[in-house]
Each structure stands twice: as C-alpha cells, then as structure tokens.
Amino acid sequence: MNLKQQQLQAVTRRHFLAQGSTGIGSIALGAMLAENNRAAANKPDQPEAPPFRLPAKAKHVIFLHMAGSPPQQELFDYKPELVKRNMQPCPDSFLKGRGFAFIKGHPKMLGTPYKFKQYGEGGTWMSELLPNFQKVADDVAVIKSMHTDQFNHAPAQLFLYTGAPRFGGASMGSWITYGLGSENKNLPGFMVLLSGGSDPSGGKSLWGSGFLPSVYQGVQCRTSGDPILYVSNPKGINREVRRRSLDALKKLNEFELKQFGNPETLTRINQYELAFRMQMSVPEAVDLTSETKATHELYGTTGGAPSFANNCLLARRMVERGVRFIQLFDYGWDMHGTSKGNDLITAVPNKAKDIDRPLYALITDLKQRGLLDETLIVWSGEFGRTSMNEARNGSTFLGRDHHPHCYTIWMAGGGIKGGVSYGETDELGYFVTEKKASVRDLQSTILHLTGLDARKLKVPYQGLDQRLIGPADEDHLLEGVLA
C-alpha cells in the first residue's frame, strides 16, 4: 500500500484551495505587478514609469482637512438673500422628502452674522473671520459647488479619502505614493499630522493602505514626545545593537520570503529598514527650533504642543524633504450650535483664528521658497452645513446641521489657477446651481495634477479593478481651476 499516493488521491479542490491560498495570492499579486510594469516588488519606493503616469504639475500634496466640516456660509459662500431672510421659516421645498442628521420640525433660515468683502484681482468673496488669508486670495481657487452623497462624518470622510463610505479601501495618500513613490528614502512618502485634540471620525483608515501593500500607508507624526511611535530604540539598545538585530531579522524575513513568497514579508523588511533610517532623519525633520524667529511669527507657532500652526510649518518642512503626501486633520469643526463650544458666535471665530494665519503663512512661505508651483494644497471638510438653524432640543445657540448638497473647498499651488471662484449655489446657499463638482471629480483632479490617470490607476482585488474613483467612470476634471 502506497500511503502517500492514497493521501494525494484524497485531496479535493477545496483542500487545495484552502492549503494553497498563500501561493495563489502571491501568484495573483505577481501577475498584477507584472501587468503594471512596476519595480515595487523589489523597490517599493522607486516605481518605474507605469502606464497610468501623466505629465505632473505637482510633486507634493498637502491636504488640509477641517474635521467636522466648517460652515461655508461663515467663511466663503456669501449669501445676502439668506441674511435678509434670517430667522424666517424655511421654504417647504427644502424640507419635502429630505432628512437631516439632527434638525426636527420646521427650522428657520440662518444668515451669517459676519461681514464679507471681495479680495484680490479675482474678487474672491471672503469673510472678516479670515483677515490674513484674504491677502493670498489671488493664489487660491475657491470651489463653491462641491457636493457628496454622505451626510454622516465617518462615511463622508472615508468616501472622500478612500472612494467608498466604508472601511477597507486604500486612502488617497496611499494611492499617490503607490503610483509615484517617495523622493526621500529616509522618510515615509505619506505622513499625517493631527490637531484639535482628537482623531477624525473616520479614524486611521483615512490614511490606511487597504488592499495596497502596507508600505504605502500614512505614518502619523507627533509634535511632542517621540515624533513617531516605536521608532526610538528601547532602553539598553544602542544604534549598533539595533543594526545587528535588524540584520539578523532581515535574514529571517528573506528566508521566509524565499520559502512562501508573501509580498508583505518584503514590505516588513523595507519598513524595518525605513524605521532605522528614520531614527536619524525624523528628529531633524520635525525640529521646529531650527526655524527662524521670523518664520515662527509668520505661522504663529506656539511651543511644542500640537497645533494647526505647528503642523502647517511641519508640512512645509516635509515638502522640502521630499515627502509626497502630507495630510493634516484639524478636529473641532462640527458646528451644531448645541453649546458655546460648537456655535457660530464663539466657536467658529475661535477655529477660524486658529487656521487663518497658518494658512496664509503656508502659501506665502512655500511661494517665497519656490515650492508652491510644485506643491498642491487642498483645504476641505467632508460635507457642508445647512442654511437653516439647527436649534436642537430648543437650543438658543446658533448652529448648522450636516448638509451634503453643497459645500466649499479651496485649492492652491501646483497646477491650480489662482484668484478664481468655481461654481455657484442658489441665493440661499442650499443647492448647487452652476458647475456641480463631485467627490469623484475632486479625486480625479488631484490625481491628474500629480501625474496619475485616475481611470488607469487600479489594482485587482476581490474580483474588481479597485480605483480611488470607484468602478464607474463618473469623474470629470475640474477644468475651470486648472492653470
């Protein structure tokens, strides 16, 4: 009796698929990498020119996200008619067949309490709450006609950054570093900075790599303590010992890679090596004490505590050092008007003051260093705010509910035409009336400016060619803001 032959005869297709999953997965990934003509399998931060590359205007992206979504009516989308109708009953047409996150009953219209003027040669409308940012009006393109199909924070943030309102997708920064690689071998290609005292509602998935190799996920950087968690040596371990231990670990991982062919093993090797190099490069990159007094005054930086101003200055330093995608999240913009902590009279001016000078400084600083033309800056929330007062549970504070039908963002720098306003909303700021711009349009435009074709940048996963812009060709470039 041949026991081995009998054992082989007992193996079914189900056994084969269950036991061979790793090998099959590596074969599929190998085919995918070969199809895209990438060298990423051996050098994940040095891709060859793949078929989805285009001429690029921007080498770097700084995405400034106001987590919670700022009220566009108080900052950029001026509506005199809404001011005239302040505290009048909302038109029935705005309410029929529509639901809101928190508004109940028949709400009243809410005009902004702040004055607006036009600034720059382009005549861009801006609020009195942004006295410094007004000075760079001719460097920015304000897009008033954004809309989304999500009206809760986490799904809307996930949709904006990963292309789907649920967990598991690859984030925009991961897609861009996957397509372009990094210019600095000693720093991650994708870095994340937080301010406002909390993570955004979508959590770390907003800078996760999803189904892409984990080497492309965002690395969170802190402004106090160790800049990056676990990058420092443990107590009793010096740099020489760390090097020897990494060499030994590398040999073990290379043995595992040769035996099983799992591409994540290669990612692990590269991440260990990057972490070792970061021990020297990261402390220097985040050392704000090396900046001049004039620079600190320009940004309004304050000590080492996490702040939006500090993070804007760090973003400029990262651009100088070749980081590809820098993502800043500033928490605290969910202005429902349930208390002084989130109302239009107290909280909005406080948050606007936090960002006003740093935004002006970031654009001005990059411009005077010759870096603005190659750096795309995007400022956005995840959706808009209603033209009605929320008045939740009879609150006497002024606030606005979530609003997906229109919101305002702005873009500046690499490939963007400055001093323009794109799109319009109706006289009450409720619906888009001109040049409607979707989240897909924004995603496609950002990728285009960095030299990536949004329709060709894809990865086979779960039986579908995954793309940042989703499976359908619904995207259009925002031509009106392109230089």
XYZ file of C-alpha atoms in Angstrom:
483
model
C 0.000 0.000 0.000
C 1.357 3.422 -1.021
C 0.197 5.748 1.799
C 1.460 8.898 0.056
C -0.431 8.063 -3.135
C -3.625 7.443 -1.156
C -3.174 10.742 0.689
C -2.804 12.650 -2.577
C -5.883 10.963 -4.031
C -7.893 12.141 -1.001
C -7.032 15.819 -1.618
C -10.052 17.640 -3.036
C -10.198 21.007 -4.796
C -11.426 22.501 -1.521
C -8.352 21.174 0.299
C -6.087 22.513 -2.448
C -7.618 25.993 -2.370
C -7.569 26.145 1.439
C -3.971 24.967 1.756
C -2.682 26.858 -1.282
C -4.205 30.250 -0.552
C -0.896 31.942 0.130
C 0.677 30.646 -3.064
C -2.343 31.537 -5.188
C -2.457 35.014 -3.667
C 1.219 35.600 -4.390
C 0.775 34.389 -7.978
C -2.115 36.832 -8.462
C -0.140 39.685 -6.954
C 2.888 38.822 -9.067
C 0.750 38.960 -12.197
C -0.699 42.280 -11.095
C 2.730 43.774 -10.513
C 3.992 42.491 -13.849
C 0.942 43.893 -15.642
C 1.582 47.351 -14.211
C 5.302 47.161 -15.081
C 6.301 48.101 -11.554
C 9.592 47.597 -9.817
C 7.774 47.934 -6.489
C 8.158 44.249 -5.697
C 11.867 44.818 -5.072
C 11.978 48.604 -4.628
C 8.522 49.692 -3.425
C 9.532 53.333 -3.191
C 11.046 53.514 -6.687
C 8.357 52.590 -9.230
C 9.226 52.613 -12.905
C 7.084 54.766 -15.196
C 3.786 52.806 -15.290
C 1.046 53.230 -17.905
C -1.039 55.452 -15.620
C 1.584 58.216 -15.417
C 0.883 61.636 -16.956
C 2.860 64.883 -17.056
C 2.719 66.176 -13.479
C 2.201 69.710 -12.220
C 2.527 68.832 -8.522
C 5.281 66.796 -6.877
C 3.738 67.045 -3.419
C 0.253 67.306 -1.913
C -0.727 68.952 1.365
C -4.333 68.075 2.201
C -5.778 70.236 4.994
C -8.920 68.639 6.365
C -11.176 70.532 8.754
C -12.687 67.516 10.525
C -16.369 68.015 11.271
C -16.866 70.345 8.294
C -16.753 74.145 8.598
C -19.836 76.235 7.757
C -19.230 77.581 4.261
C -21.701 80.429 4.902
C -19.392 81.915 7.555
C -16.193 81.690 5.504
C -16.557 81.697 1.699
C -20.111 81.316 0.362
C -21.684 84.737 0.949
C -25.476 84.846 0.574
C -27.032 88.340 1.069
C -30.532 86.929 0.474
C -30.017 84.422 3.277
C -29.015 87.286 5.578
C -32.226 89.117 4.634
C -34.301 86.038 5.478
C -32.551 85.412 8.788
C -34.888 83.602 11.214
C -37.714 83.358 8.680
C -39.370 79.940 8.177
C -37.519 77.623 5.813
C -39.159 77.103 2.375
C -41.129 73.855 2.221
C -39.234 72.830 -0.929
C -36.054 72.480 1.139
C -37.707 70.029 3.519
C -40.046 67.862 1.444
C -38.711 64.342 1.072
C -35.391 65.174 2.749
C -33.942 64.032 6.034
C -31.374 65.678 8.279
C -28.988 64.346 10.846
C -30.458 66.375 13.726
C -32.931 69.043 12.544
C -36.521 68.308 13.584
C -39.734 70.085 12.731
C -39.805 73.208 10.577
C -36.497 75.092 11.001
C -35.737 78.773 10.430
C -33.267 80.189 7.932
C -29.936 81.365 9.327
C -27.957 84.169 7.727
C -24.335 84.676 8.650
C -23.618 87.265 11.370
C -20.269 88.094 9.717
C -19.387 90.652 7.056
C -17.939 89.709 3.666
C -15.876 91.582 1.082
C -14.235 90.744 -2.225
C -10.459 90.406 -2.240
C -7.706 90.236 -4.830
C -7.866 90.942 -8.523
C -10.233 87.993 -8.921
C -12.720 89.493 -6.468
C -12.963 86.377 -4.285
C -15.576 86.684 -1.523
C -14.147 86.038 1.949
C -15.329 86.548 5.496
C -13.992 89.024 8.020
C -13.011 85.956 10.074
C -10.026 85.382 7.741
C -8.105 88.697 7.763
C -4.731 87.121 6.958
C -5.917 84.580 4.426
C -7.558 87.389 2.453
C -4.065 88.521 1.450
C -3.484 85.396 -0.663
C -6.872 85.460 -2.397
C -5.208 85.585 -5.808
C -3.282 82.377 -5.083
C -6.313 80.190 -4.413
C -9.209 78.739 -6.399
C -12.379 78.620 -4.303
C -14.777 75.844 -5.343
C -18.302 76.556 -4.033
C -20.126 73.770 -5.835
C -18.851 70.638 -4.121
C -21.401 68.015 -3.122
C -21.404 64.495 -1.707
C -23.882 61.687 -1.129
C -22.878 61.165 2.518
C -24.130 63.225 5.468
C -22.516 61.496 8.453
C -18.919 62.241 9.376
C -17.109 58.891 9.179
C -18.734 57.680 5.924
C -18.231 61.095 4.290
C -14.565 61.215 5.301
C -13.996 57.649 4.131
C -15.714 58.421 0.826
C -13.509 61.475 0.288
C -10.220 59.721 1.054
C -10.774 56.089 0.042
C -13.521 56.361 -2.582
C -16.024 54.304 -0.547
C -18.093 55.206 2.556
C -16.986 52.063 4.399
C -13.790 50.666 5.846
C -11.268 48.643 3.850
C -10.302 50.929 0.978
C -6.912 52.419 0.185
C -6.563 56.110 1.044
C -5.723 58.871 -1.407
C -2.251 59.347 0.045
C -1.565 55.626 -0.317
C -2.690 55.631 -3.947
C -0.441 58.593 -4.731
C 2.641 57.146 -3.027
C 1.900 53.786 -4.687
C 1.848 55.494 -8.073
C 4.733 57.925 -7.579
C 6.960 56.580 -4.823
C 8.886 58.827 -2.447
C 11.626 61.361 -3.101
C 13.286 60.750 0.276
C 14.494 57.277 1.234
C 14.834 58.279 4.890
C 11.263 59.499 5.418
C 7.868 57.936 4.683
C 6.271 59.074 1.446
C 2.964 59.698 3.245
C 2.814 61.477 6.613
C -0.128 62.502 8.814
C -0.404 65.315 11.368
C -3.302 65.869 13.803
C -4.512 68.912 15.734
C -7.657 69.834 17.631
C -7.352 67.240 20.376
C -8.887 64.188 18.674
C -8.674 61.857 15.698
C -11.134 62.448 12.845
C -14.342 60.394 12.912
C -13.120 58.060 10.159
C -10.101 57.113 12.263
C -6.801 55.790 10.979
C -8.485 54.210 7.955
C -8.358 57.688 6.414
C -4.630 57.160 5.924
C -4.630 53.373 5.674
C -3.319 51.423 2.692
C -6.259 48.997 2.496
C -5.535 46.357 -0.155
C -2.295 48.066 -1.260
C 0.989 46.918 0.332
C 1.214 48.358 3.839
C 4.431 50.210 2.989
C 2.148 52.825 1.381
C 0.052 53.604 4.468
C 0.343 57.001 6.131
C 2.665 57.394 9.107
C 1.308 59.549 11.914
C 3.806 62.105 13.193
C 3.534 63.761 16.616
C 4.815 67.136 17.780
C 5.535 66.057 21.367
C 7.391 63.027 22.713
C 8.746 60.621 20.121
C 7.773 62.057 16.699
C 6.803 58.568 15.522
C 5.772 55.841 17.943
C 8.237 52.959 18.459
C 10.880 54.431 16.149
C 13.279 55.026 19.057
C 15.477 52.263 20.437
C 14.292 50.508 23.609
C 16.263 51.132 26.799
C 19.597 49.326 26.772
C 19.704 49.103 22.971
C 22.087 51.405 21.107
C 22.209 52.025 17.372
C 24.925 49.414 16.746
C 22.959 46.701 18.541
C 19.804 47.755 16.697
C 21.667 47.409 13.376
C 22.871 43.900 14.212
C 19.409 42.808 15.322
C 17.851 44.198 12.137
C 20.442 42.373 10.021
C 19.553 39.114 11.740
C 15.839 39.799 11.383
C 16.319 40.653 7.725
C 17.941 37.267 7.074
C 14.995 35.507 8.718
C 12.488 37.530 6.714
C 14.375 36.922 3.469
C 14.293 33.194 4.218
C 10.539 33.408 4.806
C 10.083 35.426 1.598
C 12.004 32.842 -0.436
C 10.021 29.996 1.095
C 6.477 31.431 0.954
C 6.646 34.378 -1.470
C 4.342 36.598 0.609
C 4.850 40.199 -0.642
C 4.001 41.543 2.831
C 7.232 39.958 4.059
C 9.123 42.225 1.669
C 7.106 45.164 2.950
C 8.093 44.224 6.503
C 11.792 44.187 5.548
C 11.519 47.623 3.952
C 9.595 49.065 6.902
C 12.227 47.876 9.390
C 14.959 49.452 7.294
C 12.999 52.692 6.889
C 12.406 52.825 10.636
C 16.142 52.515 11.215
C 16.869 55.368 8.809
C 14.061 57.455 10.320
C 15.787 57.406 13.694
C 18.225 59.941 12.268
C 16.037 61.800 9.760
C 12.727 62.268 11.612
C 14.018 64.197 14.650
C 15.722 66.671 12.314
C 12.652 66.977 10.084
C 10.309 67.846 12.977
C 12.728 70.092 14.875
C 10.931 73.444 14.725
C 13.580 75.085 16.923
C 15.819 75.303 13.866
C 13.373 77.725 12.215
C 13.972 81.481 12.439
C 12.043 83.783 14.739
C 10.529 85.469 11.676
C 9.193 82.115 10.442
C 7.608 81.324 13.811
C 5.980 84.757 13.825
C 4.719 84.218 10.281
C 2.959 80.962 11.193
C 2.029 81.907 14.752
C 3.557 78.736 16.168
C 3.420 78.209 19.929
C 5.837 75.889 21.735
C 5.821 72.169 21.152
C 2.136 71.457 21.823
C 0.179 70.042 18.873
C -1.427 72.877 16.925
C -2.586 73.606 13.416
C 0.097 76.298 13.095
C 2.878 73.892 14.098
C 1.547 71.284 11.678
C 1.467 73.741 8.772
C 5.108 74.589 9.411
C 5.945 70.884 9.663
C 4.149 70.328 6.354
C 6.406 72.866 4.670
C 9.490 71.166 6.152
C 8.267 67.800 4.875
C 7.736 69.182 1.387
C 11.312 70.465 1.455
C 12.474 66.959 2.345
C 10.601 65.225 -0.448
C 7.593 63.759 1.379
C 4.996 63.056 -1.283
C 1.669 63.393 0.580
C 1.123 65.283 3.848
C -2.308 65.049 5.421
C -3.352 67.472 8.179
C -6.518 66.869 10.189
C -7.814 69.687 12.406
C -10.585 68.455 14.693
C -13.398 70.602 16.099
C -15.398 71.960 13.131
C -18.735 70.251 13.838
C -20.737 73.443 14.451
C -24.194 72.246 15.533
C -24.883 75.096 17.949
C -25.733 72.984 20.968
C -23.378 74.994 23.219
C -20.711 77.718 23.108
C -18.229 75.013 22.206
C -19.766 74.487 18.762
C -21.760 77.608 17.900
C -21.358 80.279 15.221
C -20.736 83.180 17.602
C -17.982 81.745 19.816
C -16.591 78.521 18.349
C -16.412 79.452 14.652
C -14.365 82.652 15.255
C -12.031 80.711 17.544
C -11.431 77.964 14.984
C -11.093 80.486 12.164
C -8.451 82.320 14.180
C -6.558 79.036 14.663
C -6.259 78.462 10.920
C -6.214 81.998 9.441
C -2.569 82.932 9.945
C -1.127 79.425 9.360
C -2.977 79.104 6.030
C -1.677 82.481 4.873
C 1.806 81.581 6.124
C 1.886 78.168 4.419
C 1.063 79.615 0.997
C 3.362 82.613 1.467
C 6.261 80.525 2.777
C 6.051 77.928 0.006
C 5.786 80.698 -2.571
C 8.853 82.600 -1.397
C 10.867 79.369 -1.320
C 9.872 78.494 -4.882
C 7.891 75.430 -3.753
C 4.273 76.498 -4.290
C 4.252 75.709 -8.013
C 5.172 72.083 -7.289
C 3.007 71.666 -4.183
C -0.755 71.187 -4.415
C -2.656 72.436 -1.356
C -6.252 71.325 -0.767
C -8.477 72.670 2.038
C -11.759 70.880 2.693
C -14.300 69.416 5.077
C -16.263 66.230 4.427
C -19.580 67.971 3.584
C -21.330 71.314 4.093
C -23.624 72.912 6.662
C -27.299 73.759 6.327
C -28.672 77.211 5.557
C -31.080 76.686 8.485
C -30.509 76.972 12.209
C -30.391 73.562 13.847
C -31.843 74.570 17.237
C -31.516 71.021 18.555
C -33.776 70.423 21.564
C -34.644 74.125 21.626
C -31.033 75.328 21.883
C -30.659 79.117 21.776
C -27.141 78.867 20.339
C -26.709 79.294 16.586
C -25.538 76.281 14.615
C -25.903 74.380 11.357
C -26.667 70.728 10.678
C -24.888 68.403 8.205
C -25.553 69.243 4.568
C -24.385 67.052 1.640
C -25.948 69.096 -1.188
C -23.251 71.778 -1.344
C -20.055 72.836 0.364
C -16.959 74.915 -0.309
C -13.311 73.917 -0.605
C -10.264 75.695 -1.985
C -7.114 74.608 -3.799
C -3.805 76.356 -4.407
C -0.351 75.679 -5.783
C 0.774 73.021 -8.246
C -1.279 73.327 -11.404
C -4.092 75.455 -9.906
C -5.282 78.747 -11.351
C -5.294 81.370 -8.599
C -7.841 84.094 -7.982
C -10.843 82.202 -9.351
C -14.199 81.148 -7.912
C -15.629 77.964 -9.399
C -19.319 77.061 -9.276
C -22.261 78.676 -7.530
C -25.063 77.808 -5.144
C -28.600 79.227 -5.121
C -29.431 82.512 -3.387
C -29.970 80.725 -0.072
C -26.889 78.504 -0.367
C -28.844 75.247 -0.355
C -28.316 73.647 -3.781
C -25.585 73.875 -6.416
C -26.754 75.835 -9.470
C -23.566 76.065 -11.572
C -20.646 73.704 -12.310
C -21.547 70.936 -9.914
C -18.398 69.250 -8.568
C -18.448 65.776 -7.039
C -16.045 63.986 -4.726
C -15.078 61.812 -7.704
C -14.240 64.957 -9.691
C -12.009 66.212 -6.883
C -10.238 62.863 -6.524
C -9.627 62.650 -10.260
C -8.349 66.238 -10.428
C -5.895 65.717 -7.565
C -4.528 62.541 -9.147
C -4.300 64.280 -12.532
C -2.258 67.146 -11.088
C 0.196 64.692 -9.541
C 0.606 62.909 -12.885
C -1.707 59.943 -12.310
C -4.580 58.851 -14.537
C -7.450 58.136 -12.147
C -9.123 55.720 -14.552
C -5.963 53.659 -15.155
C -4.610 53.680 -11.604
C -6.131 50.415 -10.388
C -5.406 47.201 -8.516
C -7.293 43.892 -8.926
C -8.886 42.944 -5.602
C -11.967 40.875 -4.683
C -12.839 40.331 -8.323
C -12.858 44.029 -9.236
C -10.350 46.554 -10.537
C -10.215 48.785 -7.463
C -9.716 52.518 -8.070
C -9.846 55.607 -5.887
C -12.660 56.970 -8.082
C -14.715 53.774 -7.896
C -15.646 51.255 -10.613
C -17.706 53.575 -12.848
C -16.225 56.358 -14.993
C -18.211 59.109 -13.259
C -15.323 61.508 -12.731
C -14.598 64.728 -14.615
C -11.606 67.029 -14.268
C -12.351 70.413 -12.723
C -11.009 72.190 -15.788
C -12.023 75.634 -14.567
C -9.445 75.597 -11.754
C -6.540 74.158 -13.755
C -3.780 76.555 -14.782
